[in-house]
Coordinates of C-alpha atoms and ligand atoms in Angstrom, one line a residue:
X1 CA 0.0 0.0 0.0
X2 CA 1.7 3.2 -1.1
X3 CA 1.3 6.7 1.4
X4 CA -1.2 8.0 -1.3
X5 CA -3.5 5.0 -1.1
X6 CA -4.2 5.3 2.4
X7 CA -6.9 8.0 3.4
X8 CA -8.1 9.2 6.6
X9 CA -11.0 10.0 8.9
X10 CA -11.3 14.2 9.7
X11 CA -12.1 15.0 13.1
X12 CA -11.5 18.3 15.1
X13 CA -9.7 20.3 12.4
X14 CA -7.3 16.8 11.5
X15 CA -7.0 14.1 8.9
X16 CA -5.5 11.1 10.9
X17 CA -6.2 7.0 10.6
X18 CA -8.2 4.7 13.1
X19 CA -7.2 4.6 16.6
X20 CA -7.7 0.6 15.2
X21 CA -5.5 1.3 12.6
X22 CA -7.2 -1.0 10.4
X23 CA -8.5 0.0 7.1
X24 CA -11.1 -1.1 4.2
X25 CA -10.1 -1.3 0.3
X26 CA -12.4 0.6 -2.1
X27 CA -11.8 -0.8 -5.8
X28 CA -13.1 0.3 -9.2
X29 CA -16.9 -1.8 -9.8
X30 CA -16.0 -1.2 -13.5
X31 CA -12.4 -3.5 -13.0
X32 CA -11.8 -4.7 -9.4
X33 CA -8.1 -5.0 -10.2
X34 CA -8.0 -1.1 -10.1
X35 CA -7.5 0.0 -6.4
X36 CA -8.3 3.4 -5.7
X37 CA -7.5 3.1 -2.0
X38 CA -7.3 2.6 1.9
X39 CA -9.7 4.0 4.2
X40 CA -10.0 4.0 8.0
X41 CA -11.8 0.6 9.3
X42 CA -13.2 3.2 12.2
X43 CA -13.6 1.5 15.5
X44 CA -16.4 3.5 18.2
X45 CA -13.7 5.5 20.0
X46 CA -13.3 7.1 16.6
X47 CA -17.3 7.9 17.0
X48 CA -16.7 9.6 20.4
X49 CA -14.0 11.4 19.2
X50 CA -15.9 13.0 16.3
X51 CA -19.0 14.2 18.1
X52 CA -16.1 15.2 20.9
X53 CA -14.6 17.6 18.4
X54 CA -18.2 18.5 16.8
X55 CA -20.0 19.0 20.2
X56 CA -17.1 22.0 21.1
X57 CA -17.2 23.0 17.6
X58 CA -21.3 23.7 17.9
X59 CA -20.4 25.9 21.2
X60 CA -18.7 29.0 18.4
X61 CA -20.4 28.3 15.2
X62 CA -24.0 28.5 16.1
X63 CA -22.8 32.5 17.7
X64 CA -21.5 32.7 14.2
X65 CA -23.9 34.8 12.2
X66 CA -25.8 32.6 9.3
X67 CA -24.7 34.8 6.1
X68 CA -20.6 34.4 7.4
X69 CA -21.6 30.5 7.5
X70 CA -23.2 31.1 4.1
X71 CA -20.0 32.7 2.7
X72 CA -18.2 30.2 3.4
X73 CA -20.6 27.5 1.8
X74 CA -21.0 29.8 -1.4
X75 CA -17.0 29.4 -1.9
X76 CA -17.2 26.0 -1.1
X77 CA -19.7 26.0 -4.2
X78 CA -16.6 28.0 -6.4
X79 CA -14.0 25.4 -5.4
X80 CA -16.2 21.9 -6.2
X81 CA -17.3 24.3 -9.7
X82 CA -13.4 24.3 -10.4
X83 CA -12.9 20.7 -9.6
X84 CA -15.8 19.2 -10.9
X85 CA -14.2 17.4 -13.5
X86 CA -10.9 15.7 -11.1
X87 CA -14.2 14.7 -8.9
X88 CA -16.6 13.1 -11.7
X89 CA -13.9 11.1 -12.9
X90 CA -13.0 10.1 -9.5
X91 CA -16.5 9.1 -8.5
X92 CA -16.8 7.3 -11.7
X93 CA -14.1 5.2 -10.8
X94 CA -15.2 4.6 -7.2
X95 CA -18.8 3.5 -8.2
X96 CA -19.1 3.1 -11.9
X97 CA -21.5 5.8 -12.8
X98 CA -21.4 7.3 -16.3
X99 CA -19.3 10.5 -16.7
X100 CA -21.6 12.9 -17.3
X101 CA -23.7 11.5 -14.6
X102 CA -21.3 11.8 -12.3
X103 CA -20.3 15.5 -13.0
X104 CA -24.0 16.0 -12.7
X105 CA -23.5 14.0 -9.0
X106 CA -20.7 16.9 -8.4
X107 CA -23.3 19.6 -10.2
X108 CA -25.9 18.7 -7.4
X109 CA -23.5 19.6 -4.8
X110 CA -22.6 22.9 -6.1
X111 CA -26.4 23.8 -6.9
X112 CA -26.9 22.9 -3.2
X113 CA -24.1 24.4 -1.4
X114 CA -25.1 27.7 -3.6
X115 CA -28.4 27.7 -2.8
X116 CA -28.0 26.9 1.1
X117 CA -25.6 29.8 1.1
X118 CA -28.1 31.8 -0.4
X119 CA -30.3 30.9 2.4
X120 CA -27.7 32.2 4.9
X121 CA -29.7 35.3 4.6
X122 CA -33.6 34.3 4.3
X123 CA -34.2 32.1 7.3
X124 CA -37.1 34.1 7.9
X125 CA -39.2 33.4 11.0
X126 CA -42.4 34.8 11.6
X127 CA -43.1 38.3 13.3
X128 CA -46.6 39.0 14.4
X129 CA -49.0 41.0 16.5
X130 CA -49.5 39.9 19.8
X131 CA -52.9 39.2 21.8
X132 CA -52.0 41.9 24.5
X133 CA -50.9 45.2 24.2
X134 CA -47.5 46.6 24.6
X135 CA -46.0 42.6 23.8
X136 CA -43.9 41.7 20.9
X137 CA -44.3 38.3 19.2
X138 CA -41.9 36.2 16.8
X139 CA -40.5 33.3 16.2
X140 CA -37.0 32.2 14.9
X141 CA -35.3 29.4 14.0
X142 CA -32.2 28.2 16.4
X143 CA -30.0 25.3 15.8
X144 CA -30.1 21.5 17.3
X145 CA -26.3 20.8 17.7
X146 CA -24.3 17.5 16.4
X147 CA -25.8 16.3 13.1
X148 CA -25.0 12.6 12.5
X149 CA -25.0 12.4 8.6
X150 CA -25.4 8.4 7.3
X151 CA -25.2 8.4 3.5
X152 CA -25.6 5.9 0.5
X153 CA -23.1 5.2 -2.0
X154 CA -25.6 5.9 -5.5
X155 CA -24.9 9.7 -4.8
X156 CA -21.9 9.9 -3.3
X157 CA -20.7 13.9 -3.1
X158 CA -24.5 15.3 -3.7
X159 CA -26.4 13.2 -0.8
X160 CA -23.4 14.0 1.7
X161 CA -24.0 18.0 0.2
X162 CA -27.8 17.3 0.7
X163 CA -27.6 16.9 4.5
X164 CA -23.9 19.2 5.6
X165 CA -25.0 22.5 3.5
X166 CA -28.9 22.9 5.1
X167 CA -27.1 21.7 8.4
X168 CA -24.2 24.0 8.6
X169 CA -25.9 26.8 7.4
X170 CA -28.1 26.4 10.5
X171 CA -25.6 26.5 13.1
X172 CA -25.0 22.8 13.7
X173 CA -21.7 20.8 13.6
X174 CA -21.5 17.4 11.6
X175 CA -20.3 14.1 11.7
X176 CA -20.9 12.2 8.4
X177 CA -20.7 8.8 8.4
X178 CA -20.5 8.3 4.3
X179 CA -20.7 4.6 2.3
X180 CA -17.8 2.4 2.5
X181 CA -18.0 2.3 -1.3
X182 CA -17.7 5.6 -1.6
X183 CA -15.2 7.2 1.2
X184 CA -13.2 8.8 -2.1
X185 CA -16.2 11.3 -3.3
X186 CA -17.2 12.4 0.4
X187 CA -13.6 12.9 1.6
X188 CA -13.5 14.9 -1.6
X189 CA -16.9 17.3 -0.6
X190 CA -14.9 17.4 2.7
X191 CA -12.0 18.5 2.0
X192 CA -12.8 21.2 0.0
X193 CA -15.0 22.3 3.7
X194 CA -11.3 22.5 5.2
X195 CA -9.9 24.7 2.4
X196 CA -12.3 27.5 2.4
X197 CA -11.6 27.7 6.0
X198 CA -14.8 25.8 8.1
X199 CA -13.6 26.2 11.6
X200 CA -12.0 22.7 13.5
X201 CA -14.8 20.3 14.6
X202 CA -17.3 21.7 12.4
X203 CA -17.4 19.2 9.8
X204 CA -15.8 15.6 10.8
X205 CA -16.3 12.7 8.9
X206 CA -15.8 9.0 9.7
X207 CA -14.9 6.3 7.5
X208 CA -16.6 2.7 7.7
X209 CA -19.5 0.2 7.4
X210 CA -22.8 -0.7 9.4
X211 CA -21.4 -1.0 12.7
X212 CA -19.9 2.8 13.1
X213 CA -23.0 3.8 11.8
X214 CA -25.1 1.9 14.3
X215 CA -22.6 3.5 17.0
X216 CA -22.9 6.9 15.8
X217 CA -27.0 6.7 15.8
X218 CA -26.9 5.6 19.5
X219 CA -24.4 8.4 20.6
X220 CA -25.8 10.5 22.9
X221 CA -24.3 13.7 22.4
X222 CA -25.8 13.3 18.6
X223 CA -28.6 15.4 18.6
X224 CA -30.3 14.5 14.9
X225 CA -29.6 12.0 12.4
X226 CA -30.1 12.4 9.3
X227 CA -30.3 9.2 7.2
X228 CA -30.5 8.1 3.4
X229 CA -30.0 4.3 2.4
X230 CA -32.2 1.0 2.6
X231 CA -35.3 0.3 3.9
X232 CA -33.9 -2.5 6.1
X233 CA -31.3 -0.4 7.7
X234 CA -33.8 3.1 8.2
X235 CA -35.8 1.0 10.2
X236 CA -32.7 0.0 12.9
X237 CA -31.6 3.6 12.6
X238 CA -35.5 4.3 13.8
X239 CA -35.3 1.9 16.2
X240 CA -32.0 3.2 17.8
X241 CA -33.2 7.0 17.9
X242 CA -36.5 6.2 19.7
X243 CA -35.4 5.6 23.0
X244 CA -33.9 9.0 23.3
X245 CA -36.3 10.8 21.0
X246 CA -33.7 11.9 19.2
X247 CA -34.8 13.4 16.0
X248 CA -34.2 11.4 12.8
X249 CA -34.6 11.8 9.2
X250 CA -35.0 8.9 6.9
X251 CA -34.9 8.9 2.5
X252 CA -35.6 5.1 2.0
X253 CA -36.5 2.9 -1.1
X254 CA -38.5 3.3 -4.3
X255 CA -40.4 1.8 -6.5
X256 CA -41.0 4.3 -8.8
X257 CA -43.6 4.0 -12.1
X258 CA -43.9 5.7 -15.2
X259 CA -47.7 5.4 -16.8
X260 CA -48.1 6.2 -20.3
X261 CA -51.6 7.2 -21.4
X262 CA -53.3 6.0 -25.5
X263 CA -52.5 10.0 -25.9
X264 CA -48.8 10.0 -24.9
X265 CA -45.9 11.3 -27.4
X266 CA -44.6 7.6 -27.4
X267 CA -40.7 8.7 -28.2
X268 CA -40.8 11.1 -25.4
X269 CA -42.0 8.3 -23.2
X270 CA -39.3 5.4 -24.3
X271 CA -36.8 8.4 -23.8
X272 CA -38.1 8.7 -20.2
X273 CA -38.5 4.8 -19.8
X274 CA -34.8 4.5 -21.0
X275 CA -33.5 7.1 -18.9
X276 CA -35.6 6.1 -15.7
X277 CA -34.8 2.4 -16.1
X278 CA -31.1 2.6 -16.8
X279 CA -29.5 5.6 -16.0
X280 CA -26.9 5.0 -12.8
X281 CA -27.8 1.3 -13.9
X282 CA -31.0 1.7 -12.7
X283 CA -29.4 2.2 -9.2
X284 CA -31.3 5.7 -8.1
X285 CA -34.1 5.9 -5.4
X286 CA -36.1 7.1 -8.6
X287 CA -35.2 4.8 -10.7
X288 CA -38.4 4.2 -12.8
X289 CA -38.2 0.2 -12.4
X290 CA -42.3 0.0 -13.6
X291 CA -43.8 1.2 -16.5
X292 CA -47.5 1.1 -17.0
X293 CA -48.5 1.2 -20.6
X294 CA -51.9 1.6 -21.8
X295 CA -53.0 -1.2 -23.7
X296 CA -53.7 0.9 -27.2
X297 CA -49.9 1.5 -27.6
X298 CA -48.5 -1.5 -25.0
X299 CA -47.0 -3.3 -28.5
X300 CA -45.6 0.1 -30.1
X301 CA -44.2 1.0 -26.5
X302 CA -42.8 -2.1 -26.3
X303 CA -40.8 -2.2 -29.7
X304 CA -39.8 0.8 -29.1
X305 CA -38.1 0.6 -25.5
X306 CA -36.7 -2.8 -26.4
X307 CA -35.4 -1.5 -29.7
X308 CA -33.4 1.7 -27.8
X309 CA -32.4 -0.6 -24.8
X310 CA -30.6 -3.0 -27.4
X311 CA -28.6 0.3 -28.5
X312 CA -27.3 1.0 -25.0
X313 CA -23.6 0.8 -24.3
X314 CA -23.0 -1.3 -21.2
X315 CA -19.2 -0.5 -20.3
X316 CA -16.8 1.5 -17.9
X317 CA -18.4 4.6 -17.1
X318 CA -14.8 6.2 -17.7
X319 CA -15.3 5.8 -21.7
X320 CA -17.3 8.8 -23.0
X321 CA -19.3 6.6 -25.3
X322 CA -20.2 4.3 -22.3
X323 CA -24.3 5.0 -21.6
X324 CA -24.6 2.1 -18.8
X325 CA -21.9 1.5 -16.1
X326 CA -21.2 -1.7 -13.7
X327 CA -23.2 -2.6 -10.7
X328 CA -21.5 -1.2 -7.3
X329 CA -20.3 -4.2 -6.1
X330 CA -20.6 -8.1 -6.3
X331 CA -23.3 -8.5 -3.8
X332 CA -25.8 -5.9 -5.4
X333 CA -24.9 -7.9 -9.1
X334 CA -25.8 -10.8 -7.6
X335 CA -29.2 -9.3 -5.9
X336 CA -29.9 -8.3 -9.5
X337 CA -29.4 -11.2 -11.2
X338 CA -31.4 -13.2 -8.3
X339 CA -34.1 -10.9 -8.8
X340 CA -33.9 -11.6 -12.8
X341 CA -34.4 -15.5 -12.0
X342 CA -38.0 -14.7 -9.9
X343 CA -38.9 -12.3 -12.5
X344 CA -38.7 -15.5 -15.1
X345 CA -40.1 -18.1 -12.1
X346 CA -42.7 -15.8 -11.7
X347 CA -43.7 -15.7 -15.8
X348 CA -42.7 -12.9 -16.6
X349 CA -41.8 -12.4 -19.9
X350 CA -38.3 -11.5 -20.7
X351 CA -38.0 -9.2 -23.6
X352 CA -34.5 -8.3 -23.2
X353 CA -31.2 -8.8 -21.4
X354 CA -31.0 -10.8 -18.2
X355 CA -27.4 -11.7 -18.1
X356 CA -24.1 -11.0 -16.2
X357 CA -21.6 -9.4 -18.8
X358 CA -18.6 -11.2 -18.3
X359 CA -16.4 -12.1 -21.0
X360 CA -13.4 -10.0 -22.8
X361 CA -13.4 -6.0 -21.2
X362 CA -16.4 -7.2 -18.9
X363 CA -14.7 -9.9 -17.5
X364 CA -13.2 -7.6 -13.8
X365 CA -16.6 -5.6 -13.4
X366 CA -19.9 -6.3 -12.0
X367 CA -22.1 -5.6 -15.2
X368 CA -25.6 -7.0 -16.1
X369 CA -27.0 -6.4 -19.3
X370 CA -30.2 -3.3 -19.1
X371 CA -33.2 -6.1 -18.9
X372 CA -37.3 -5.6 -19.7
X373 CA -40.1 -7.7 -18.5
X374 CA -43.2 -7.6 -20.1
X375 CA -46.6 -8.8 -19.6
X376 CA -45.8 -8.3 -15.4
X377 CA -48.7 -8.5 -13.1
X378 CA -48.8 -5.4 -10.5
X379 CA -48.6 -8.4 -7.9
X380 CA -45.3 -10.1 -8.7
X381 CA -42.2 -9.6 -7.0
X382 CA -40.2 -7.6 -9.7
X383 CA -43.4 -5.1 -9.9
X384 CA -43.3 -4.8 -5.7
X385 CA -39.9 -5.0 -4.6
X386 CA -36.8 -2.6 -5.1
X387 CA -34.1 -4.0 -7.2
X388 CA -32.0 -1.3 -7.8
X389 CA -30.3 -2.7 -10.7
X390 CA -31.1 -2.1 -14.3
X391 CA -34.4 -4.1 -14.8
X392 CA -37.7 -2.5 -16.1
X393 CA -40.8 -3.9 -15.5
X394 CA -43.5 -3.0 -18.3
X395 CA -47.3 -3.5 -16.8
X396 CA -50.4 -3.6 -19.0
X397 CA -53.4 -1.4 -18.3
X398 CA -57.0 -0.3 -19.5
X399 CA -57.2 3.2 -18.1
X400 CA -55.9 5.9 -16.2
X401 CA -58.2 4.9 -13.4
X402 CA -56.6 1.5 -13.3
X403 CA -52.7 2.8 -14.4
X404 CA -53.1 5.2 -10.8
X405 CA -54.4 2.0 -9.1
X406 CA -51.2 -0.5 -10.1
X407 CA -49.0 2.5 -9.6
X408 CA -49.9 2.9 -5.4
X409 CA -50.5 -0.5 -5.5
X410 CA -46.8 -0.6 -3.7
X411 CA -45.5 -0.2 -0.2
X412 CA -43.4 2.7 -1.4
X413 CA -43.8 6.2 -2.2
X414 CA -41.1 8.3 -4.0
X415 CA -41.6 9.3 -7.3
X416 CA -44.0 9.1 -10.4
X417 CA -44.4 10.3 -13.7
X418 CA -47.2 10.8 -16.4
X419 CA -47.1 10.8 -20.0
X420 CA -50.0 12.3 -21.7
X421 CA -51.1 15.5 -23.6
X422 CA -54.3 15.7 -21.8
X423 CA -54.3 17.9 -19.0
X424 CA -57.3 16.7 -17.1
X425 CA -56.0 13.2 -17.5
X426 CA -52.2 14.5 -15.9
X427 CA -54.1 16.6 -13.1
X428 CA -55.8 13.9 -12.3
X429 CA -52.3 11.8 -11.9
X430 CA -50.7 14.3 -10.1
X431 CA -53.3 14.8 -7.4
X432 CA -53.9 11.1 -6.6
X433 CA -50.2 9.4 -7.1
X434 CA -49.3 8.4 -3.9
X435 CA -45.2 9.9 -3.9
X436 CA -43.4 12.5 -2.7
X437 CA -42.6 13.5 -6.6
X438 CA -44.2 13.6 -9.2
X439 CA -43.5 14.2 -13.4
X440 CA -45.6 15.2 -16.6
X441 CA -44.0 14.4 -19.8
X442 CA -40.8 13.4 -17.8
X443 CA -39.1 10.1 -16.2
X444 CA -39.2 9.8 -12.4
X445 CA -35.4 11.3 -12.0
X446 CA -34.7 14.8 -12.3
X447 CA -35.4 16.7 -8.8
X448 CA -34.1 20.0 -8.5
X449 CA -32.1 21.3 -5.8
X450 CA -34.4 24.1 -4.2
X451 CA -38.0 21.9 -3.8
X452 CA -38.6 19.3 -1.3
X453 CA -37.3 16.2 -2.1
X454 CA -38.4 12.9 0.0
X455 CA -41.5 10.6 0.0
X456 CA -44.4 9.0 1.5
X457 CA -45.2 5.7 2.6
X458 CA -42.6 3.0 3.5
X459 CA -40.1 5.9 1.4
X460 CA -39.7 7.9 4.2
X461 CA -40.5 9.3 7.6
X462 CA -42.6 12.7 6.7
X463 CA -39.1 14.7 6.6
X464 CA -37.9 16.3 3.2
X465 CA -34.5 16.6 1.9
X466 CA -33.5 20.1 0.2
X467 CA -35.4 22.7 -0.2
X468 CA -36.8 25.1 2.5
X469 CA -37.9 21.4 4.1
X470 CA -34.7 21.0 4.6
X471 CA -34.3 23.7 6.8
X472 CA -37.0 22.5 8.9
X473 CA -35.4 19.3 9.8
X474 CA -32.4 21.0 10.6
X475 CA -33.2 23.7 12.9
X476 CA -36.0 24.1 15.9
X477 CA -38.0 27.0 16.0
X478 CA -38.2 29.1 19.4
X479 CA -41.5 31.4 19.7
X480 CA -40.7 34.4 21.7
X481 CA -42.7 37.0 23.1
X482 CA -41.4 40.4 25.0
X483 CA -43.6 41.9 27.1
X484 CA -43.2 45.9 27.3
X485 CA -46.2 46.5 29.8
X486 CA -44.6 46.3 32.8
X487 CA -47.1 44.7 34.2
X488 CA -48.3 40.8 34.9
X489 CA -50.8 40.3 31.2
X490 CA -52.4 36.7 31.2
X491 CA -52.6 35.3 27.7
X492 CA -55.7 33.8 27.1
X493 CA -57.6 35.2 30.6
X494 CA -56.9 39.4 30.9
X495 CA -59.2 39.8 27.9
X496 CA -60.3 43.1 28.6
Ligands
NAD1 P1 -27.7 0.8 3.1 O1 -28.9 1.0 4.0 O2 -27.1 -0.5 3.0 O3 -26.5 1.8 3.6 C1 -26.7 3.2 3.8 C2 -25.7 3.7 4.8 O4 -26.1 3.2 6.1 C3 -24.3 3.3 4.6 O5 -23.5 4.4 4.9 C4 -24.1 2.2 5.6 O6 -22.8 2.0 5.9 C5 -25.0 2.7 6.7 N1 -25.4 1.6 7.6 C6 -25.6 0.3 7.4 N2 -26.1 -0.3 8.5 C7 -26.3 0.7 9.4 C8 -26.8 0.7 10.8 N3 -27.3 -0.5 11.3 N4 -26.9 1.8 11.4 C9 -26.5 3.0 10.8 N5 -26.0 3.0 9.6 C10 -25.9 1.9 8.9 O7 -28.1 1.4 1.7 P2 -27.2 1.5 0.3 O8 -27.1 0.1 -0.2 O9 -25.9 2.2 0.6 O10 -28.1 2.4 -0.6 C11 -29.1 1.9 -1.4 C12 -30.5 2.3 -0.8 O11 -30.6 3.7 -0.6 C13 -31.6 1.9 -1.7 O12 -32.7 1.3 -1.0 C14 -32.1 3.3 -2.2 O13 -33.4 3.4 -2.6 C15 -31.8 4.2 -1.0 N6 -31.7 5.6 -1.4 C16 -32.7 6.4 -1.1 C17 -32.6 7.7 -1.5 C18 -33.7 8.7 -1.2 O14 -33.5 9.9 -1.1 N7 -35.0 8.2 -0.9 C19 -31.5 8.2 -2.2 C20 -30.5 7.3 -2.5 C21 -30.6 6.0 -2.1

């Protein structure tokens, strides 16, 4: 292991190892001979020592007033602008991404640091008139303290942006606890923190797996976490913020539709069935893994989505022409592929792809070939559960009435899209999807930074990510009243 393989955990101002000393490998998905490096195998202690630093860092930088935090977020934004490209080819090699899409990963990290520094000046509380006379009455938002931050590894420098911007720009301190598969792209977002001059123990991040994580949501002097990542593991991080009511944030699952109406431009909905079903390798919360077709165009839809899936370049995201990168990592291939085995048990039919890539240039990656299903019924596995790998699942139906049906006909709720030129027909969609998000005449990826982004159902926990929502989660607001009477005034009972 060479000195610029091995990375480090930052805590209190300092990049340093483990106090284990141990450390985790992080390989290229697209060719697992490529290392990319070492990273701290962090141990509790290494926990304690982060909310240490985070919890005397909070003491300054909540005194310190919002718009100086914001300035320093806004050239946080004009650093990650210059280095967007170094960090979009890094990322691509850590997780396998396309190129563009990960400069677009680094884009959303910028758009969010920009706009969370605009918000340095606008967190606007309420003033109003109070029931008595001579007595002042407003509220403001005030800070919570330590943020633990747990992120996935799908968007590895904007999810980690998603939680520290809104956070820091509210007076807390951070510890972010980012993906193992990712430790390059978040030390990366981190780094760039130190170098516009975030104070010691503001931002501290800690490298490692499930069981750090798990430490750093029991941690008492961890006021909130915020959490993004699986269904399976929100619920323990739930579970492990109840007893102390500690506050908690969770972005969960998907199992996201597209319907497309008798009426729809058909090209513009294979485009968004393409996009939604592939993109990341069909590894994004949005990922549009159902497509409901109405039953006029089901054969024309079909041709057409199996003929521009056949066209798409599976390969490493590094090459430009390269459309569909690798899986993340062997276990997630082979959660794909198991998934691509019930999809045929269950009858589906298989109109394309299916298969682990494996021979000549594909032969070190994890890549499976972009897969459709047709003819699935809205009650099989592959139409329920989320997969998170590049399979589409193309559903027959009558009518809108019945496409809105199969589409909440899930356990979860993130995003949805429509594609129709009627308007009554998408108004009607848009009130009565059950998600967080919804599209006309677009796929089911494609949020933007400044509106609420999050979902309902077995998606989430009622909390939004970005937006003004965001602030909510990250700050508490204080009502307070001054009473210039000089006297003793009884809300509610001195009515006179
Ligand atoms: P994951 O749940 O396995 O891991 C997420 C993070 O939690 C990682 O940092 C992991 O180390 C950590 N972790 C694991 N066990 C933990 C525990 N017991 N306590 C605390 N932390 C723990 O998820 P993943 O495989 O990294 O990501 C894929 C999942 O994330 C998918 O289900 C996807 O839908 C979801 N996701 C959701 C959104 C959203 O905004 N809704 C966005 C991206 C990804």
């Amino acid at each position: 292991m060479s000195h610029n393989d091995l990375h480090q955990n930052f805590i209190g101002g300092k990049w340093m190892p483990s106090v284990s000393q141990a450390s985790f490998e992080n390989r290229n998905p697209a060719n697992t001979d490529d290392v990319i490096g070492h990273f701290p195998d962090s141990q509790i202690e290494d926990i304690n020592q982060a909310v240490a630093a985070a919890t005397t860092a909070f003491h300054q930088w909540r005194l310190v007033p919002a718009p100086k935090r914001a300035e320093l977020i806004f050239r946080a934004a004009e650093r990650l602008t210059d280095r967007k490209a170094d960090y979009a080819r890094a990322m691509t090699r850590e997780m396998g991404k396309v190129l563009t899409e990960a400069a677009g990963d680094v884009q959303e990290a910028i758009d969010m640091s920009y706009y969370m520094a605009g918000e340095g000046r606008r967190q606007f509380g309420q003033t109003t008139p109070a029931e008595l006379p001579n007595k002042f009455a407003m509220s403001v938002r005030q800070p919570l303290g330590v943020c633990g931050l747990i992120s996935p590894w799908n968007f590895p420098m904007a999810i980690p942006s998603w939680k520290i911007m809104p956070a820091l720009v509210c007076g807390n301190t951070v510890v972010l606890k980012p993906a193992p598969e990712t430790p390059l792209s978040a030390a990366h977002l981190v780094k760039i923190l130190e170098d516009v001059g975030v104070p010691p123990g503001v931002v501290n991040m800690v490298h490692g797996g499930a069981d750090i994580g798990a430490a750093l949501t029991r941690h008492s002097g961890v006021q909130v976490i915020s959490f993004t990542g699986s269904n399976t593991t929100g619920r323990l991080v739930a579970q492990a913020c109840a007893p102390d009511f500690r506050r908690c944030h969770l972005e969960m699952g998907g199992k996201n539709a597209i319907i497309v109406m008798d009426d729809a431009n058909l090209e513009l909905a294979i485009d968004g069935a393409v996009w939604g079903g592939f993109g990341t390798s069909g590894q994004r919360c949005t990922a549009a893994s159902r497509v409901i077709v109405h039953q006029k165009v089901y054969k024309a839809f079909l041709e057409g989505f199996t003929e521009r899936t056949r066209r798409l370049r599976v390969g490493d995201g590094q090459d430009p022409s390269v459309q569909v990168g690798p899986l993340v990592r062997l276990s997630q291939m082979e959660k794909v592929l198991s998934y691509i085995r019930i999809g045929m048990d269950e009858g589906a039919k298989r109109l394309i792809g299916g298969r682990r890539l494996e021979s000549g240039a594909y032969a070190k990656g994890f890549f499976v070939e972009p897969t459709i299903f047709g003819d699935v019924d809205p009650n099989m596995r592959i139409a329920q559960e989320e997969i998170f790998g590049p399979v589409s699942a193309v559903i027959p139906c009558d009518d809108l009435a019945q496409a809105i049906a199969i589409a909440n006909r899930v356990s979860y709720g993130l995003s949805a899209a429509i594609y129709t030129q009627d308007i009554n027909k998408a108004f009607t969609a848009m009130r009565d999807l059950h998600t967080g998000i919804f599209y006309v005449n677009a796929s089911t990826i494609g949020a933007e930074v400044h509106l609420p982004f999050g979902g309902v159902k077995a998606t989430g926990n009622g909390h939004r990510e970005a937006g003004q929502a965001a602030l909510d989660f990250f700050s508490e607001w204080k009502s307070i009243y001054v009473d210039f009477s000089g006297k003793l005034q009884r809300a509610q009972i001195d009515r006179e």
